[in-house]
């Protein structure tokens, strides 16, 4: 397929997002869509234990907008019972099943090699069968990653911290990784995979301008590993900060590094991205100078958390609070009154916080300043 034909298909393909049915995880600014995604999932067509349609139903229950069934090219555990030659089947079954419901499927696969280089997901592929040679054997790593790029895929490095590959759990680059990064064949890296989070992978992402990804890499039923109803026990979700709902815009955002990850109680991502998230999800409103019906120089503020994740603040300015210490914990979708002792009546104040559960680099939390106009 010619490149421009592919671009037109991406523009015409619109995410099946139905705003009414969709759980709102985070408020996004006007003109930006936070597309919830899990782009690393397995079914019985490789080493998962469920049929592809189950993945669709699970994602719908979890209000996920976009998934990819990234079956291993190199092994199929159930081949004896489910023989098939068409490596696109898993995608086709899921895509036919989803129909008009608010979920989109992007075609993907997992290139699965021993470390180094390890495992890689290629998503936005067109044909998984092309990852095999004339001898029907999977292509070697370099040929496979080139094939993925020829198909226009977004390629990311899976679980670089996996203790089966790295016994110290430390993600690090081997020469082959530096090679594919330099040749622009690798575009992203998992900083979160299933129940692991790697600060070293974050550092690799920052230094090499790779997109940060977080995925479930689920093989069993999602409910056996995670539970969306318990906020801190949900599956890892990568939010793609897309300009509109076309697949082209989603793909562009992935290539631009416009993502953030919700993992347990943490929000993980590049500083510029998390800045947008906190600005749109933490609101502080002045309620005036009054305490117990008495006019005072103590300012009442309402802190509102509009997101599904907690917001854990550490105030780093000079004021002190009337009821609280410098730590302010905001539960998901909740609000709290805080009384600030400003010593005199002000018409505007600034409060600076470190957001303890927003991680922008290894050992580094997001900082945010809230400017409050006092009525
Ligand atoms: Zn893997
Ligand atoms: Zn996998």
PDB file of C-alpha atoms and ligand atoms in Angstrom, residues 40 42 47 70 72 75 110-113 118-121 158-159 162 165 190 193 217 219, ligand 1:
ATOM      1  CA  UNK A  40       0.230  -4.943  25.091  1.00  0.00           C
ATOM      2  CA  UNK A  42      -2.200 -11.520  24.621  1.00  0.00           C
ATOM      3  CA  UNK A  47       0.432 -17.541  24.953  1.00  0.00           C
ATOM      4  CA  UNK A  70       0.184  -8.122  20.416  1.00  0.00           C
ATOM      5  CA  UNK A  72       4.106 -13.245  19.887  1.00  0.00           C
ATOM      6  CA  UNK A  75       5.636 -18.749  19.762  1.00  0.00           C
ATOM      7  CA  UNK A 110       5.259  -8.794  19.645  1.00  0.00           C
ATOM      8  CA  UNK A 111       8.700  -9.424  18.158  1.00  0.00           C
ATOM      9  CA  UNK A 112      10.098 -11.850  20.702  1.00  0.00           C
ATOM     10  CA  UNK A 113      13.869 -12.398  20.828  1.00  0.00           C
ATOM     11  CA  UNK A 118      14.549  -8.710  24.068  1.00  0.00           C
ATOM     12  CA  UNK A 119      10.866  -8.163  23.240  1.00  0.00           C
ATOM     13  CA  UNK A 120       9.351  -5.364  21.141  1.00  0.00           C
ATOM     14  CA  UNK A 121       5.806  -4.423  20.245  1.00  0.00           C
ATOM     15  CA  UNK A 158       8.763  -4.207  26.140  1.00  0.00           C
ATOM     16  CA  UNK A 159       9.621  -4.816  29.786  1.00  0.00           C
ATOM     17  CA  UNK A 162      12.026  -7.889  33.287  1.00  0.00           C
ATOM     18  CA  UNK A 165      16.087 -10.914  31.165  1.00  0.00           C
ATOM     19  CA  UNK A 190       7.694   0.469  28.554  1.00  0.00           C
ATOM     20  CA  UNK A 193       4.821  -3.465  32.491  1.00  0.00           C
ATOM     21  CA  UNK A 217       0.847  -7.445  29.213  1.00  0.00           C
ATOM     22  CA  UNK A 219      -2.176 -13.253  29.640  1.00  0.00           C
TER      23      UNK A 219
HETATM   24 ZN1  LIG B   1       7.288  -9.967  26.177  1.00  0.00          ZN
END
